[in-house]
Coordinates of C-alpha atoms and ligand atoms in Angstrom, one line a residue:
M8 CA 3.9 23.7 -36.9
A9 CA 4.4 24.8 -33.3
D10 CA 6.0 21.4 -32.5
S11 CA 8.9 22.2 -34.8
F12 CA 10.1 24.8 -32.2
G13 CA 12.5 23.9 -29.5
F14 CA 11.0 23.1 -26.1
S15 CA 12.0 26.4 -24.5
T16 CA 10.4 28.4 -27.4
R17 CA 7.2 26.3 -27.0
L18 CA 7.1 26.9 -23.3
I19 CA 7.0 30.7 -23.9
R20 CA 4.5 30.4 -26.8
E21 CA 2.1 28.3 -24.9
S22 CA 2.2 30.4 -21.7
V23 CA 2.1 33.9 -23.2
A24 CA -1.3 33.6 -24.8
V25 CA -1.8 37.2 -26.1
D26 CA -5.3 38.4 -25.3
K27 CA -7.3 38.7 -28.6
Q28 CA -9.5 41.6 -27.4
T29 CA -6.8 43.9 -26.0
G30 CA -3.5 42.6 -27.1
A31 CA -2.4 42.2 -23.5
A32 CA 0.7 40.0 -23.4
N33 CA -0.9 37.8 -20.8
V34 CA -4.2 36.1 -20.5
P35 CA -6.5 38.1 -18.2
V36 CA -7.4 36.6 -14.8
Y37 CA -11.0 35.9 -15.5
L38 CA -12.4 36.1 -12.0
S39 CA -15.8 35.0 -12.8
S40 CA -17.7 32.0 -11.5
T41 CA -20.5 32.4 -14.1
F42 CA -20.9 33.6 -17.6
H43 CA -23.8 35.4 -19.3
Q44 CA -25.6 33.4 -22.0
K45 CA -26.6 35.2 -25.2
S46 CA -30.2 34.0 -25.2
F47 CA -32.6 31.4 -24.0
D48 CA -31.4 29.0 -26.8
Q49 CA -27.8 30.2 -27.4
F50 CA -25.3 29.1 -24.8
G51 CA -21.7 30.2 -25.0
K52 CA -18.5 28.2 -24.6
Y53 CA -18.3 28.9 -20.9
D54 CA -21.1 28.7 -18.4
Y55 CA -19.7 28.1 -14.9
S56 CA -16.1 28.1 -13.9
R57 CA -16.0 24.6 -12.4
S58 CA -16.8 23.3 -15.8
G59 CA -14.4 25.7 -17.6
N60 CA -12.7 29.1 -17.2
P61 CA -10.8 31.0 -19.9
T62 CA -7.7 31.6 -17.7
R63 CA -7.6 28.0 -16.5
E64 CA -8.1 26.8 -20.1
V65 CA -5.0 28.5 -21.3
L66 CA -3.0 26.7 -18.7
E67 CA -4.7 23.4 -19.4
Q68 CA -4.0 23.7 -23.1
A69 CA -0.4 24.7 -22.5
I70 CA 0.4 21.7 -20.3
A71 CA -1.4 19.4 -22.7
R72 CA 0.7 20.5 -25.6
L73 CA 3.9 20.5 -23.6
E74 CA 3.4 17.0 -22.4
G75 CA 2.3 15.9 -25.8
G76 CA -1.3 14.9 -24.8
V77 CA -4.8 15.7 -26.1
R78 CA -6.2 17.5 -23.1
G79 CA -5.0 19.0 -19.8
F80 CA -6.7 19.5 -16.5
A81 CA -5.8 21.8 -13.7
F82 CA -6.6 20.9 -10.1
A83 CA -6.5 22.5 -6.7
S84 CA -3.5 20.3 -5.7
G85 CA -1.4 17.4 -6.9
M86 CA -3.4 15.2 -4.7
A87 CA -6.6 16.4 -6.2
A88 CA -5.3 15.5 -9.6
I89 CA -4.1 12.1 -8.4
S90 CA -7.3 11.3 -6.5
T91 CA -9.4 12.3 -9.5
A92 CA -7.3 10.0 -11.7
F93 CA -7.7 7.1 -9.3
L94 CA -11.5 7.6 -9.3
L95 CA -11.5 6.5 -12.9
L96 CA -11.4 3.1 -11.2
S97 CA -14.5 1.5 -9.7
S98 CA -15.1 -0.8 -6.8
G99 CA -13.4 -4.2 -7.5
D100 CA -10.7 -2.7 -9.7
H101 CA -7.1 -3.0 -8.9
A102 CA -4.0 -0.8 -9.2
V103 CA -0.3 -1.8 -9.2
V104 CA 1.7 0.9 -7.4
P105 CA 5.4 1.4 -6.4
K106 CA 6.0 0.7 -2.8
N107 CA 8.0 4.0 -2.5
V108 CA 5.2 6.1 -3.9
Y109 CA 4.7 9.7 -2.6
G110 CA 3.2 9.5 1.0
G111 CA 0.0 11.3 0.0
T112 CA -0.7 8.8 -2.8
F113 CA 0.1 6.0 -0.4
R114 CA -2.4 7.5 2.0
I115 CA -5.3 7.8 -0.5
L116 CA -4.7 4.3 -1.7
T117 CA -4.5 2.7 1.7
Q118 CA -7.0 4.8 3.7
V119 CA -9.6 6.1 1.2
L120 CA -9.6 4.0 -2.1
G121 CA -9.4 0.7 -0.2
R122 CA -12.6 1.7 1.7
L123 CA -14.3 2.2 -1.6
G124 CA -13.3 -1.2 -2.8
I125 CA -10.4 -0.1 -5.1
E126 CA -7.6 -2.5 -4.5
H127 CA -3.8 -2.1 -4.8
T128 CA -0.6 -4.0 -4.7
F129 CA 2.7 -2.3 -3.9
V130 CA 5.7 -3.5 -5.9
N131 CA 9.2 -2.7 -6.6
M132 CA 8.5 -1.0 -9.9
T133 CA 12.1 -1.4 -11.1
D134 CA 11.6 -5.2 -11.2
L135 CA 9.5 -5.8 -14.3
D136 CA 8.9 -9.5 -13.4
E137 CA 7.5 -8.5 -10.0
V138 CA 5.2 -6.0 -11.8
E139 CA 3.9 -8.7 -14.2
R140 CA 3.3 -11.1 -11.3
A141 CA 1.2 -8.4 -9.5
I142 CA -1.2 -7.9 -12.4
R143 CA -4.6 -9.5 -11.9
P144 CA -7.6 -9.9 -14.1
N145 CA -9.1 -6.8 -12.4
T146 CA -6.0 -4.6 -12.7
K147 CA -6.9 -1.4 -14.4
V148 CA -3.8 0.8 -13.8
I149 CA -0.1 0.6 -13.3
Y150 CA 0.9 3.7 -11.5
I151 CA 4.4 5.0 -11.7
E152 CA 6.4 7.8 -10.2
T153 CA 9.9 8.2 -11.7
P154 CA 12.3 9.1 -10.3
S155 CA 10.6 7.9 -7.1
N156 CA 10.8 9.9 -4.0
P157 CA 13.1 10.1 -1.9
T158 CA 15.5 7.3 -3.0
F159 CA 15.3 8.1 -6.8
R160 CA 14.5 4.6 -8.1
I161 CA 14.1 4.7 -11.8
T162 CA 11.1 3.1 -13.5
D163 CA 11.4 2.2 -17.2
I164 CA 8.4 4.1 -18.5
H165 CA 8.4 2.4 -21.9
A166 CA 8.7 -1.1 -20.5
I167 CA 6.0 -0.6 -17.9
S168 CA 3.7 1.0 -20.5
Q169 CA 4.2 -2.1 -22.8
I170 CA 3.3 -4.4 -19.9
A171 CA 0.2 -2.3 -19.2
R172 CA -0.8 -2.4 -22.8
T173 CA -0.4 -6.2 -23.0
H174 CA -2.7 -6.5 -20.0
R175 CA -5.2 -3.9 -21.2
C176 CA -4.6 -1.5 -18.4
Y177 CA -3.6 2.1 -18.2
T178 CA -0.3 3.6 -17.2
F179 CA -0.5 6.7 -15.0
A180 CA 2.8 8.5 -14.6
D181 CA 3.6 11.1 -11.9
N182 CA 6.1 13.4 -13.7
T183 CA 6.5 15.9 -10.8
F184 CA 10.2 15.4 -10.4
M185 CA 11.3 15.8 -14.0
S186 CA 8.6 18.1 -15.5
P187 CA 8.0 18.1 -19.2
V188 CA 11.3 19.9 -19.7
F189 CA 13.3 16.7 -19.0
Q190 CA 10.8 13.8 -19.4
R191 CA 7.6 13.3 -21.4
P192 CA 6.0 10.0 -20.3
L193 CA 3.1 10.1 -22.9
A194 CA 5.7 9.8 -25.7
L195 CA 7.1 6.7 -24.0
G196 CA 3.7 5.0 -23.9
A197 CA 2.0 6.3 -20.7
D198 CA -1.7 7.2 -20.9
L199 CA -2.0 9.9 -18.2
V200 CA 0.6 12.2 -16.8
L201 CA 0.2 13.8 -13.4
H202 CA 1.9 16.7 -11.7
S203 CA 2.1 18.3 -8.3
A204 CA 2.4 21.7 -10.0
T205 CA 3.1 23.0 -6.5
K206 CA 6.7 22.0 -7.3
F207 CA 8.7 22.9 -10.4
I208 CA 5.9 24.2 -12.5
S209 CA 4.9 26.9 -10.0
G210 CA 8.6 27.1 -8.9
H211 CA 8.2 29.7 -6.2
S212 CA 6.6 27.9 -3.3
D213 CA 3.6 30.1 -3.6
V214 CA 0.9 27.9 -5.1
V215 CA -0.6 24.5 -4.4
A216 CA -1.8 23.0 -7.6
G217 CA -2.1 19.8 -9.7
L218 CA -2.1 19.1 -13.4
A219 CA -3.1 16.1 -15.4
V220 CA -2.7 15.4 -19.1
A221 CA -4.5 12.6 -21.0
G222 CA -2.8 11.1 -24.0
G223 CA -6.0 9.9 -25.7
E224 CA -9.5 11.2 -26.3
E225 CA -11.3 8.5 -24.4
L226 CA -9.4 9.0 -21.2
A227 CA -9.6 12.8 -21.7
E228 CA -13.4 12.6 -21.8
K229 CA -13.5 10.5 -18.6
M230 CA -11.1 12.9 -16.8
Y231 CA -13.1 15.9 -17.9
F232 CA -16.3 14.3 -16.6
L233 CA -14.6 13.6 -13.2
Q234 CA -12.9 17.0 -13.0
N235 CA -16.3 18.7 -13.3
A236 CA -18.2 16.1 -11.2
L237 CA -15.7 16.1 -8.3
G238 CA -15.0 19.8 -8.6
A239 CA -11.4 20.0 -7.3
V240 CA -10.5 22.6 -9.9
L241 CA -7.7 25.1 -9.6
G242 CA -8.6 28.7 -8.7
V243 CA -8.2 31.2 -11.5
Q244 CA -5.4 33.3 -9.8
D245 CA -3.4 30.2 -9.1
A246 CA -3.9 29.1 -12.8
W247 CA -2.4 32.5 -13.8
L248 CA 0.5 32.0 -11.5
L249 CA 1.2 28.6 -12.9
L250 CA 1.3 30.1 -16.4
R251 CA 3.9 32.6 -15.1
G252 CA 5.8 29.7 -13.6
L253 CA 5.8 27.8 -16.9
K254 CA 7.6 30.7 -18.7
T255 CA 10.7 30.2 -16.6
L256 CA 10.5 26.5 -16.0
D257 CA 13.1 25.6 -18.6
V258 CA 15.8 27.9 -17.3
R259 CA 15.0 27.3 -13.6
I260 CA 15.0 23.5 -13.8
R261 CA 18.1 23.3 -16.0
R262 CA 20.1 25.6 -13.8
S263 CA 19.0 23.7 -10.6
A264 CA 19.7 20.3 -12.2
A265 CA 23.2 21.5 -13.2
S266 CA 23.9 22.5 -9.6
A267 CA 22.3 19.2 -8.3
R268 CA 24.7 17.2 -10.5
K269 CA 27.7 19.1 -9.0
I270 CA 26.4 18.8 -5.4
A271 CA 25.7 15.0 -5.9
G272 CA 29.3 14.6 -7.0
F273 CA 30.6 16.6 -4.0
L274 CA 28.5 14.6 -1.5
A275 CA 29.5 11.3 -3.0
E276 CA 33.1 12.0 -2.0
Q277 CA 32.5 13.0 1.6
P278 CA 33.3 10.4 4.3
E279 CA 30.3 11.5 6.5
V280 CA 27.9 10.6 3.6
R281 CA 27.0 6.9 3.5
H282 CA 25.1 7.1 0.2
V283 CA 24.0 9.6 -2.4
Y284 CA 20.8 8.9 -4.3
Y285 CA 20.9 10.8 -7.6
P286 CA 20.1 9.2 -11.0
G287 CA 22.5 11.6 -12.7
L288 CA 25.5 9.8 -11.1
P289 CA 26.9 7.1 -13.4
D290 CA 27.0 4.5 -10.6
H291 CA 23.2 5.0 -9.8
P292 CA 21.5 1.6 -10.6
G293 CA 18.9 3.4 -12.8
H294 CA 21.3 5.7 -14.5
A295 CA 21.1 4.0 -18.0
V296 CA 17.3 4.0 -18.0
Q297 CA 17.2 7.5 -16.8
A298 CA 19.6 8.7 -19.5
R299 CA 17.4 6.9 -22.1
Q300 CA 14.1 8.4 -21.0
S301 CA 15.0 11.7 -19.5
E302 CA 17.3 14.6 -20.4
S303 CA 18.8 14.9 -16.9
G304 CA 19.1 13.4 -13.4
G305 CA 16.9 16.3 -12.2
A306 CA 17.3 18.9 -9.5
V307 CA 16.6 16.8 -6.4
L308 CA 18.8 14.4 -4.6
S309 CA 19.0 12.5 -1.3
F310 CA 21.8 11.5 0.9
D311 CA 22.2 9.3 3.9
L312 CA 24.1 10.5 7.0
G313 CA 23.9 7.2 8.8
N314 CA 21.5 8.0 11.5
E315 CA 18.9 10.5 12.8
A316 CA 21.4 12.2 15.1
G317 CA 23.7 13.0 12.1
A318 CA 20.8 14.3 10.1
R319 CA 19.7 16.6 13.0
L320 CA 23.2 18.0 13.4
F321 CA 23.4 18.7 9.7
V322 CA 20.0 20.4 9.5
D323 CA 20.9 22.6 12.5
R324 CA 24.2 23.7 11.0
V325 CA 23.3 24.6 7.4
E326 CA 22.2 28.1 6.7
I327 CA 21.0 28.3 3.0
P328 CA 18.3 25.8 2.4
V329 CA 14.8 26.2 3.9
F330 CA 14.1 23.2 6.1
A331 CA 10.6 22.3 4.8
V332 CA 8.6 19.8 2.9
S333 CA 8.1 20.4 -0.9
L334 CA 10.7 20.8 -3.7
G335 CA 11.1 22.4 -7.0
A336 CA 11.4 26.0 -6.0
V337 CA 13.8 28.9 -6.6
E338 CA 15.1 28.4 -3.0
S339 CA 16.9 25.2 -2.0
I340 CA 14.7 23.1 0.3
L341 CA 16.1 20.5 2.7
S342 CA 13.7 17.9 4.1
Y343 CA 13.8 14.8 6.4
P344 CA 11.6 12.3 4.6
P345 CA 11.1 9.8 7.5
R346 CA 9.2 12.5 9.5
M347 CA 8.0 14.7 6.6
S348 CA 7.0 13.5 3.1
H349 CA 7.0 9.8 4.1
A350 CA 5.7 10.0 7.7
E351 CA 2.6 8.1 6.6
L352 CA 4.7 5.0 6.1
S353 CA 5.2 2.7 9.2
P354 CA 8.9 2.1 10.2
D355 CA 8.8 -1.3 8.4
E356 CA 7.3 0.3 5.3
Q357 CA 9.9 3.0 5.3
K358 CA 12.6 0.4 5.7
D359 CA 11.2 -1.6 2.8
A360 CA 11.1 1.6 0.7
G361 CA 14.8 2.3 1.5
I362 CA 14.1 5.3 3.7
S363 CA 16.7 5.2 6.4
S364 CA 16.8 7.2 9.6
G365 CA 19.8 9.3 8.3
L366 CA 18.2 10.3 5.0
L367 CA 17.9 13.9 3.9
R368 CA 16.5 15.2 0.7
L369 CA 17.7 18.3 -1.0
S370 CA 15.8 20.1 -3.7
V371 CA 18.5 22.4 -5.3
G372 CA 17.4 25.9 -5.9
L373 CA 18.9 28.8 -7.9
E374 CA 21.5 29.9 -5.4
D375 CA 25.1 29.8 -6.4
S376 CA 26.2 26.2 -6.4
E377 CA 29.5 27.1 -4.8
D378 CA 27.7 28.7 -1.9
L379 CA 25.5 25.7 -1.6
I380 CA 28.5 23.3 -1.5
C381 CA 30.2 25.4 1.1
D382 CA 27.1 25.4 3.2
L383 CA 26.8 21.6 2.9
R384 CA 30.4 21.3 3.9
R385 CA 29.6 23.2 7.0
G386 CA 26.7 20.8 7.8
L387 CA 28.9 17.8 7.3
S388 CA 31.5 19.3 9.7
A389 CA 28.8 19.2 12.4
V390 CA 28.4 15.5 11.8
R391 CA 32.2 15.0 11.8
E392 CA 32.7 17.0 15.0
S393 CA 30.1 14.9 16.9
K394 CA 31.9 11.7 15.9
N395 CA 35.3 13.0 16.9
G396 CA 34.2 14.9 19.9
A397 CA 35.9 17.9 18.3
V398 CA 35.1 21.6 18.9
R399 CA 33.0 23.5 16.3
S400 CA 35.3 24.8 13.6
G401 CA 34.9 28.3 12.3
E402 CA 34.3 27.5 8.7
S403 CA 32.9 30.3 6.6
C404 CA 30.9 30.5 3.4
G405 CA 31.2 33.7 1.4
R406 CA 28.5 36.2 2.4
L407 CA 27.3 34.0 5.3
S408 CA 30.5 34.3 7.3
Ligands
PLP9 N1 3.4 13.6 -6.3 C1 4.6 13.9 -5.8 C2 5.8 13.2 -6.4 C3 4.8 14.8 -4.8 O1 6.1 15.0 -4.3 C4 3.7 15.4 -4.2 C5 3.9 16.4 -3.1 O2 4.9 16.5 -2.5 C6 2.5 15.1 -4.7 C7 2.3 14.3 -5.8 C8 1.2 15.8 -4.2 O3 1.1 17.1 -4.6 P1 0.4 18.3 -3.8 O4 1.2 18.5 -2.6 O5 0.5 19.4 -4.7 O6 -1.0 17.8 -3.5

């Protein structure tokens, strides 16, 4: 019944959760680590908050329904969710992973899971033949992240899930960049969806959190066991904040994505910009696949200013974006992937993943898009002046001048 509602209605219905006892419009923050049991023989639904907490449960049910899965899990960070998911594998198992995977996922694969005997092969996930060739008899997971970060390569979720199914392995999909508003990997054949909920789902740069949703009961059981066994659960107050974030997710990400599309078009026309990476642009190599599997190109884009010096000048000159790691917030966030999100990769690995020294990533926030474009224009003028040896121009942007 609920599924007949539009997605924005479902977001509100899932996250409001009127309290049955008091009628409060929001689920209470159940700050309790333990729960009284009725009698020696009669144990209630909750016993200890690592195993289950009523506030966290509302969030877990909400994300499960919104992603179209059977069960959701809330973790202390995106990496806690991803690490727990990889620990479904055992020593001697193998995972196929995109070479431009998020730096933290790269780190856990190369520096932790390898030590435990869990093997991996990095591939270009957009090349389905290469993915097939990387699969071994012990492959248990094909891990995807689409769009990938920071060069926005698009993986065909349905095609990869089909390959995984043929080889009897799982598909895990990191859906951080799109959120369930734009993309729902389980419906395209994936088995497990992962989120750094620190990003769009929280939306305000005030929570570090992770979410996972299992598409089937068997995987859900295994994930629940591991969530409880490893214990990297999300704190109750942060679970409540994520529920609040969910309520505005639809409007926030749509507004940011509309601005990102405008900004990508603007940057693509600027002579100082060597390349714009944004799957919403028609000349992006993954545009057709993106349009088939997602509702939008998203709210994050990258652009190449040619070299580190240009990137530095640009970052020094702009005034609106916060210069920081992370993305998906109400404020625009500018970052320099070679030294920030992807610092874990060696220079050769960065080159292989298409991360050039002039690359900047912009997560577009909720500021006025015209103000943002004006500010970016100002950043580009710094790059231009350095090339021409010109004096700084006195360009002004609305309120900032
Ligand atoms: N996946 C992606 C795509 C990310 O960008 C990040 C963090 O930036 C993570 C996972 C890890 O999430 P967290 O920082 O919440 O641990």
